[in-house]
Amino acid sequence: MSAALRSDLDRIRARVGAVPDPELPVITLADLGVLRSVRQDADGVVEVVVTPTYLGCPALPVIEADLRTVLAECGHPDGRVTWALSPAWTTEWISEEGRRKLAEHGIVPPGPVGAPLPVRLGLGRPCPHCGSVATRPLGPFGPTGCQTVLVCTACQESFPHMKAV
Amino acid sequence: MTSELRGAVAGTRNRDIAEYALRLGDDALILCQRLCAWVTNAPTIEEDLALSNIALDLLGHARTLLSLSGRSDGTNRSDDDLAYRRTERQFRNALLPELPGGDFAVTIARQLAYTHYTSLLYAELAASADEGLASFAARAAKDAEYHRLHASQWTVRLGLGTEESRRRMQAGLEHVWPYAAELFEADDLTARLDTDGTAVAPARLQAAWGREVAGVLTEAELMVPAPSWQATGGRSGLHTEAFAPLLAEFQSVFRQYPGGVW
């Protein structure tokens, strides 16, 4: 790989990584961990490989269109966006920076994968308003498919929590 | 094996994968359409969100499976082609997803049967010899598990709720159970795909499904239905009378504006 190509791919990688998630614009695609690779394919075309968070996520076509725009802006109007299903995305791929941004935005970041869902009073995810763990699920799904809504029994506020998958 | 014969074997396998993906994709697509009807009708706004989010997951599953089907059978039809350009007899979904909505308990009974089946199926299918099916199933299994939890919790809540919720939940189970057996039907296609590790003969999942569902029903203090008959026909394109109106509604925009984009 020539130095010019390497620096071109690095530049594209930085640009596509900085694309905001359409549904949760506080975090970027790099924060979410959905960006798999930016490479030159065997046919010479520059390809961005991304993994969908949820197969039914309505943001996927928007992400694809955004990535095409960035590719065109970087001088690759014929660049390719490929969705790779395998390995399946997991919330473990969300970066520390991504978790911090979610928390700052009032969305409780996902817990470890495989941990039981909060079902009992006093064992829930900490309330972002008062810190109490006396929280319980209000609805299994929230404003987006990847979130669930909890309510704090201490301060009575409800708050979104990103599901661990 | 001559190269011609090898080619013919590969062709059969690809057509088998296409047909299998079509069955699973149609199940998800048609159930998605049924669940969408709950938006603004569910008992609470949280439940509107839950059922529509589950429908959205199912739409993602259907699109992935239908695309895989169109690629595998050599026609290169897209997910939209398969969803909107087929007639009633060309759909391969089991009859369970197409049943009219009924009350909330019927919907939950159907979710209970379907999600326990897909949780088991996708977990096994994640080890499929076919990379397309395996990568789909690895992701979809995570969604199915969440959907299963949702259905199980509602079943327990309705079973242990009031006399009325318990009566309706039991009636919902009795209503959908004759259709659940069709999910586990075996035929030549599932036998061939099971032999070479591409798919899971659904009959192999039935015992585990029965145990899991019975566990939930016991916790809910409900009875496991013992249906006196079993529905069949969906896998060969023979559908219930509720299916044509469902499809007409589902395909209406496409039929009025063929090729329309926005």
Coordinates of C-alpha atoms in Angstrom, one line a residue:
Chain A
M1 CA 0.0 0.0 0.0
S2 CA 1.4 3.4 -1.0
A3 CA 1.9 6.1 1.6
A4 CA -0.6 8.3 -0.2
L5 CA -3.3 5.6 -0.2
R6 CA -2.6 4.9 3.5
S7 CA -3.0 8.5 4.4
D8 CA -6.1 8.8 2.3
L9 CA -7.7 5.7 4.0
D10 CA -6.8 7.1 7.4
R11 CA -8.4 10.4 6.6
I12 CA -11.6 8.7 5.4
R13 CA -11.6 6.5 8.6
A14 CA -11.5 9.6 10.8
R15 CA -14.3 11.3 8.8
V16 CA -16.6 8.3 8.8
G17 CA -15.9 7.5 12.4
A18 CA -17.0 11.1 13.3
V19 CA -20.4 10.6 11.6
P20 CA -23.1 11.1 14.3
D21 CA -25.6 8.3 14.9
P22 CA -28.9 9.5 13.3
E23 CA -31.0 8.5 16.3
L24 CA -28.6 9.4 19.1
P25 CA -26.5 12.2 17.6
V26 CA -24.6 12.7 20.8
I27 CA -22.5 9.7 19.8
T28 CA -20.6 8.9 16.7
L29 CA -20.3 5.7 14.6
A30 CA -16.8 5.2 16.1
D31 CA -18.2 5.6 19.6
L32 CA -20.9 3.0 18.8
G33 CA -18.3 0.5 17.5
V34 CA -20.2 -0.2 14.3
L35 CA -17.3 0.8 12.0
R36 CA -15.4 -2.4 11.0
S37 CA -13.0 -1.2 8.4
V38 CA -12.1 1.3 5.7
R39 CA -10.1 -0.4 2.9
Q40 CA -9.4 -0.6 -0.7
D41 CA -11.1 -3.6 -2.3
A42 CA -9.5 -5.9 -4.8
D43 CA -11.2 -3.9 -7.6
G44 CA -9.7 -0.7 -6.4
V45 CA -12.9 0.8 -4.9
V46 CA -12.7 2.3 -1.4
E47 CA -15.1 0.3 0.9
V48 CA -16.4 1.2 4.3
V49 CA -17.6 -1.9 6.2
V50 CA -20.1 -1.3 9.0
T51 CA -22.1 -3.7 11.3
P52 CA -25.7 -2.9 11.9
T53 CA -26.7 -2.5 15.6
Y54 CA -30.2 -3.9 15.1
L55 CA -31.3 -5.5 11.8
G56 CA -34.5 -3.5 12.0
C57 CA -32.9 -0.2 13.0
P58 CA -34.6 2.6 11.0
A59 CA -31.3 4.6 11.1
L60 CA -29.5 2.1 8.8
P61 CA -30.4 3.7 5.5
V62 CA -29.6 7.1 6.9
I63 CA -26.2 5.9 8.1
E64 CA -25.6 4.4 4.6
A65 CA -26.5 7.7 2.9
D66 CA -24.3 9.7 5.3
L67 CA -21.4 7.4 4.7
R68 CA -21.8 7.7 0.9
T69 CA -21.8 11.5 1.3
V70 CA -18.6 11.4 3.3
L71 CA -17.0 9.1 0.7
A72 CA -17.9 11.5 -2.1
E73 CA -16.6 14.5 -0.1
C74 CA -13.3 12.6 0.3
G75 CA -13.0 12.2 -3.4
H76 CA -14.6 8.7 -3.7
P77 CA -18.1 9.2 -5.2
D78 CA -18.0 5.6 -6.4
G79 CA -17.0 4.3 -2.9
R80 CA -18.9 1.3 -1.4
V81 CA -20.7 0.8 1.9
T82 CA -21.0 -2.8 2.9
W83 CA -23.0 -4.1 5.9
A84 CA -21.3 -7.0 7.6
L85 CA -23.7 -9.0 9.9
S86 CA -20.9 -11.2 11.3
P87 CA -19.7 -11.0 14.0
A88 CA -22.9 -9.6 15.4
W89 CA -22.8 -6.2 17.0
T90 CA -22.8 -6.1 20.8
T91 CA -23.0 -3.2 23.2
E92 CA -19.6 -4.3 24.5
W93 CA -18.2 -2.5 21.4
I94 CA -19.4 0.9 22.6
S95 CA -16.3 2.8 23.5
E96 CA -15.7 4.4 27.0
E97 CA -16.0 7.7 25.3
G98 CA -19.4 6.6 23.9
R99 CA -20.6 5.5 27.3
R100 CA -19.6 8.8 28.8
K101 CA -21.5 10.7 26.2
L102 CA -24.6 8.6 26.6
A103 CA -24.5 9.1 30.4
E104 CA -24.0 12.9 29.9
H105 CA -27.1 12.8 27.6
G106 CA -29.2 11.2 30.4
I107 CA -29.1 7.7 28.8
V108 CA -27.9 5.1 31.2
P109 CA -25.2 3.1 29.3
P110 CA -25.7 -0.7 28.8
G111 CA -24.5 -3.0 31.5
P112 CA -22.5 -6.2 30.8
V113 CA -24.0 -8.6 28.2
G114 CA -25.6 -11.6 29.8
A115 CA -26.4 -9.9 33.1
P116 CA -30.0 -10.4 34.1
L117 CA -32.4 -7.6 33.2
P118 CA -33.4 -5.4 36.1
V119 CA -36.6 -6.9 37.3
R120 CA -36.6 -6.5 41.0
L121 CA -36.9 -3.3 43.0
G122 CA -33.6 -2.1 44.3
L123 CA -31.5 -4.0 41.8
G124 CA -31.9 -1.7 38.8
R125 CA -29.5 0.5 36.9
P126 CA -28.7 3.6 39.0
C127 CA -31.0 6.6 38.3
P128 CA -29.1 9.3 36.4
H129 CA -31.1 12.0 38.4
C130 CA -30.5 10.9 42.0
G131 CA -28.3 7.8 41.9
S132 CA -30.7 5.5 43.6
V133 CA -30.7 1.9 42.5
A134 CA -34.4 1.6 43.5
T135 CA -35.4 1.6 39.9
R136 CA -37.8 -0.6 38.0
P137 CA -38.7 -1.1 34.3
L138 CA -41.5 1.1 33.1
G139 CA -41.5 -0.3 29.5
P140 CA -39.4 -2.9 27.8
F141 CA -38.8 -0.6 24.8
G142 CA -38.0 3.1 24.7
P143 CA -37.7 6.1 22.3
T144 CA -35.6 3.9 20.0
G145 CA -35.4 0.2 19.6
C146 CA -32.1 0.0 21.5
Q147 CA -33.4 1.7 24.6
T148 CA -35.7 0.7 27.5
V149 CA -37.3 3.0 30.0
L150 CA -36.9 2.7 33.8
V151 CA -38.5 4.7 36.5
C152 CA -36.8 5.6 39.8
T153 CA -39.0 4.9 42.8
A154 CA -36.9 7.3 44.9
C155 CA -37.2 10.5 42.9
Q156 CA -40.1 9.3 40.6
E157 CA -38.2 10.4 37.4
S158 CA -38.2 8.1 34.4
F159 CA -35.1 7.7 32.3
P160 CA -33.9 5.7 29.2
H161 CA -31.4 2.9 29.5
M162 CA -29.5 1.4 26.6
K163 CA -30.2 -2.4 26.5
A164 CA -27.2 -4.7 26.6
V165 CA -27.1 -7.0 23.6
Chain B
M1 CA -18.3 -36.2 -9.0
T2 CA -18.2 -34.5 -12.4
S3 CA -18.1 -30.7 -12.4
E4 CA -21.6 -30.7 -14.0
L5 CA -23.0 -32.9 -11.2
R6 CA -21.3 -30.7 -8.6
G7 CA -22.8 -27.7 -10.2
A8 CA -26.3 -29.3 -10.1
V9 CA -25.8 -30.2 -6.4
A10 CA -24.8 -26.7 -5.5
G11 CA -27.8 -25.4 -7.5
T12 CA -30.2 -27.6 -5.5
R13 CA -28.6 -26.5 -2.2
N14 CA -28.9 -22.8 -3.1
R15 CA -32.5 -23.2 -4.1
D16 CA -33.1 -25.1 -0.8
I17 CA -31.5 -22.2 1.1
A18 CA -33.6 -19.7 -0.8
E19 CA -36.8 -21.6 0.0
Y20 CA -35.9 -22.0 3.7
A21 CA -35.0 -18.3 4.0
L22 CA -38.3 -17.5 2.4
R23 CA -40.3 -19.5 4.9
L24 CA -38.6 -17.8 7.9
G25 CA -38.6 -14.4 6.3
D26 CA -42.3 -14.6 5.5
D27 CA -43.1 -15.7 9.1
A28 CA -41.3 -12.5 10.3
L29 CA -42.8 -10.2 7.7
I30 CA -46.4 -11.3 8.2
L31 CA -46.2 -11.2 12.0
C32 CA -44.6 -7.7 11.7
Q33 CA -47.7 -6.6 9.8
R34 CA -50.0 -8.1 12.4
L35 CA -48.1 -6.4 15.3
C36 CA -48.1 -3.0 13.6
A37 CA -51.9 -3.0 13.9
W38 CA -51.4 -2.7 17.7
V39 CA -49.9 0.8 17.4
T40 CA -52.2 3.2 19.2
N41 CA -54.4 0.2 20.3
A42 CA -52.3 -1.5 22.9
P43 CA -53.4 -1.2 26.6
T44 CA -50.7 1.4 27.4
I45 CA -48.3 3.7 25.5
E46 CA -45.4 1.6 26.7
E47 CA -47.0 -1.4 25.1
D48 CA -47.6 0.5 21.8
L49 CA -43.9 1.1 21.8
A50 CA -43.0 -2.5 22.8
L51 CA -45.1 -4.1 20.1
S52 CA -44.0 -1.7 17.4
N53 CA -40.4 -2.1 18.3
I54 CA -40.7 -5.9 18.2
A55 CA -42.4 -5.4 14.8
L56 CA -39.4 -3.3 13.7
D57 CA -37.0 -6.0 14.7
L58 CA -39.1 -8.5 12.7
L59 CA -39.0 -6.2 9.7
G60 CA -35.2 -6.2 9.9
H61 CA -35.2 -10.0 10.2
A62 CA -37.6 -10.3 7.2
R63 CA -35.6 -8.0 5.0
T64 CA -32.3 -9.8 5.7
L65 CA -33.9 -13.2 5.1
L66 CA -35.8 -12.2 1.9
S67 CA -32.6 -10.6 0.5
L68 CA -30.8 -13.8 1.2
S69 CA -33.5 -15.8 -0.5
G70 CA -33.4 -13.6 -3.6
R71 CA -29.6 -13.9 -3.8
S72 CA -29.6 -17.7 -3.3
D73 CA -32.2 -18.7 -5.9
G74 CA -30.4 -16.9 -8.7
T75 CA -33.2 -14.5 -9.5
N76 CA -31.5 -11.6 -7.6
R77 CA -34.9 -10.4 -6.5
S78 CA -34.7 -7.7 -3.7
D79 CA -36.5 -7.9 -0.3
D80 CA -39.0 -5.4 -1.8
D81 CA -39.6 -7.5 -4.9
L82 CA -40.3 -10.5 -2.7
A83 CA -42.5 -8.6 -0.2
Y84 CA -44.5 -6.6 -2.7
R85 CA -44.5 -8.6 -6.0
R86 CA -45.8 -11.9 -4.8
T87 CA -49.3 -13.2 -4.7
E88 CA -51.0 -15.0 -1.8
R89 CA -50.2 -18.5 -3.0
Q90 CA -46.5 -17.6 -3.3
F91 CA -46.0 -16.8 0.4
R92 CA -44.5 -19.5 2.6
N93 CA -45.3 -18.3 6.1
A94 CA -46.9 -20.6 8.6
L95 CA -50.5 -19.8 9.4
L96 CA -49.9 -18.7 13.0
P97 CA -48.5 -15.2 12.0
E98 CA -51.4 -14.4 9.7
L99 CA -54.2 -15.1 12.2
P100 CA -56.3 -12.0 12.8
G101 CA -55.2 -9.9 15.8
G102 CA -57.9 -10.9 18.3
D103 CA -57.6 -9.4 21.7
F104 CA -54.4 -8.5 23.5
A105 CA -54.2 -12.0 25.1
V106 CA -54.4 -13.7 21.6
T107 CA -51.5 -11.5 20.5
I108 CA -49.5 -12.4 23.6
A109 CA -50.3 -16.1 23.2
R110 CA -49.1 -16.0 19.7
Q111 CA -45.9 -14.1 20.7
L112 CA -45.3 -16.7 23.4
A113 CA -45.5 -19.6 20.8
Y114 CA -43.5 -17.8 18.1
T115 CA -40.7 -16.2 20.2
H116 CA -39.9 -19.4 22.1
Y117 CA -39.6 -21.1 18.7
T118 CA -37.4 -18.4 17.1
S119 CA -35.2 -18.2 20.2
L120 CA -34.4 -21.9 20.0
L121 CA -34.2 -21.9 16.2
Y122 CA -31.9 -18.9 15.8
A123 CA -29.6 -20.0 18.6
E124 CA -29.0 -23.3 16.7
L125 CA -29.0 -21.7 13.2
A126 CA -26.1 -19.5 14.3
A127 CA -23.9 -22.6 13.8
S128 CA -25.3 -23.1 10.2
A129 CA -22.9 -24.3 7.5
D130 CA -24.3 -21.4 5.4
E131 CA -22.6 -18.2 6.2
G132 CA -25.6 -16.0 5.3
L133 CA -28.0 -17.9 7.6
A134 CA -25.4 -18.2 10.4
S135 CA -24.6 -14.4 10.5
F136 CA -28.3 -13.5 10.3
A137 CA -29.2 -16.0 13.1
A138 CA -26.4 -14.9 15.4
R139 CA -27.8 -11.3 15.5
A140 CA -31.5 -12.2 15.4
A141 CA -31.1 -14.6 18.3
K142 CA -30.4 -11.7 20.6
D143 CA -33.6 -9.9 19.5
A144 CA -35.7 -13.1 19.8
E145 CA -34.5 -13.6 23.3
Y146 CA -35.7 -10.1 24.3
H147 CA -39.1 -10.7 22.5
R148 CA -39.4 -14.0 24.4
L149 CA -38.9 -12.3 27.7
H150 CA -41.6 -9.8 26.8
A151 CA -44.1 -12.4 25.9
S152 CA -43.3 -14.6 28.9
Q153 CA -43.7 -11.7 31.4
W154 CA -47.0 -10.7 29.9
T155 CA -48.3 -14.3 30.0
V156 CA -47.5 -14.5 33.7
R157 CA -49.0 -11.1 34.4
L158 CA -52.2 -11.9 32.6
G159 CA -52.4 -15.4 34.1
L160 CA -51.9 -14.2 37.6
G161 CA -53.9 -11.0 37.1
T162 CA -57.7 -10.9 37.4
E163 CA -60.3 -13.6 36.7
E164 CA -61.0 -11.8 33.4
S165 CA -57.3 -11.5 32.3
R166 CA -56.7 -15.2 33.3
R167 CA -59.8 -16.3 31.3
R168 CA -58.8 -14.4 28.2
M169 CA -55.2 -15.5 28.4
Q170 CA -56.3 -19.2 28.6
A171 CA -58.7 -18.6 25.7
G172 CA -55.9 -17.0 23.7
L173 CA -53.7 -20.0 24.2
E174 CA -56.5 -22.4 23.2
H175 CA -57.1 -20.3 20.1
V176 CA -53.5 -20.1 18.8
W177 CA -52.2 -23.6 19.9
P178 CA -53.6 -25.6 16.9
Y179 CA -51.4 -23.3 14.7
A180 CA -48.2 -23.6 16.8
A181 CA -47.6 -27.2 15.6
E182 CA -47.1 -26.1 12.0
L183 CA -43.9 -24.3 13.0
F184 CA -42.4 -27.7 13.7
E185 CA -43.5 -29.5 10.5
A186 CA -40.9 -31.5 8.7
D187 CA -40.6 -32.1 5.0
D188 CA -38.0 -33.1 2.4
L189 CA -36.5 -29.6 2.4
T190 CA -35.9 -29.4 6.1
A191 CA -34.6 -33.0 6.1
R192 CA -32.0 -32.2 3.3
L193 CA -30.9 -29.0 5.0
D194 CA -30.7 -30.6 8.4
T195 CA -28.5 -33.4 7.0
D196 CA -25.8 -31.1 5.7
G197 CA -25.8 -28.8 8.7
T198 CA -27.4 -25.9 6.9
A199 CA -30.6 -25.7 8.8
V200 CA -32.3 -27.2 11.8
A201 CA -35.1 -29.7 11.3
P202 CA -37.8 -27.8 13.3
A203 CA -39.1 -31.1 14.8
R204 CA -35.8 -31.3 16.8
L205 CA -36.8 -28.1 18.6
Q206 CA -40.3 -29.1 19.6
A207 CA -39.5 -31.0 22.8
A208 CA -37.4 -28.0 24.2
W209 CA -40.1 -25.6 23.1
G210 CA -42.8 -27.6 24.9
R211 CA -40.7 -27.7 28.1
E212 CA -40.0 -23.9 28.0
V213 CA -43.5 -22.9 27.2
A214 CA -44.9 -25.2 29.8
G215 CA -42.6 -23.7 32.4
V216 CA -44.0 -20.2 31.7
L217 CA -47.6 -21.5 31.7
T218 CA -47.0 -23.2 35.1
E219 CA -45.6 -20.0 36.5
A220 CA -48.7 -18.2 35.2
E221 CA -51.0 -20.9 36.6
L222 CA -52.4 -21.5 33.2
M223 CA -53.1 -24.9 31.5
V224 CA -51.1 -26.1 28.5
P225 CA -53.7 -26.5 25.7
A226 CA -54.2 -29.9 24.2
P227 CA -55.6 -29.1 20.8
S228 CA -57.7 -31.6 19.0
W229 CA -56.5 -30.6 15.5
Q230 CA -53.4 -29.1 13.8
A231 CA -53.3 -26.4 11.2
T232 CA -51.2 -27.0 8.1
G233 CA -50.8 -25.6 4.5
G234 CA -48.8 -22.3 4.9
R235 CA -45.5 -23.8 3.9
S236 CA -47.0 -24.8 0.5
G237 CA -48.8 -21.5 0.0
L238 CA -52.3 -22.5 1.2
H239 CA -53.4 -19.7 3.5
T240 CA -56.4 -18.9 5.7
E241 CA -59.1 -16.5 4.5
A242 CA -57.6 -13.8 6.7
F243 CA -54.5 -13.7 4.6
A244 CA -55.7 -12.1 1.3
P245 CA -57.0 -8.9 3.1
L246 CA -53.8 -8.7 5.1
L247 CA -51.7 -8.9 2.0
A248 CA -54.0 -6.4 0.1
E249 CA -53.4 -3.9 2.9
F250 CA -49.7 -4.6 3.1
Q251 CA -49.2 -4.3 -0.6
S252 CA -51.7 -1.5 -1.3
V253 CA -49.2 1.4 -1.6
F254 CA -46.9 -0.5 -3.9
R255 CA -49.8 -1.6 -6.1
Q256 CA -51.1 2.0 -6.4
Y257 CA -47.7 3.5 -7.1
P258 CA -45.6 0.7 -8.7
G259 CA -42.0 1.6 -8.6
G260 CA -42.5 4.7 -6.5
V261 CA -39.6 5.9 -4.4
W262 CA -39.1 8.7 -2.0

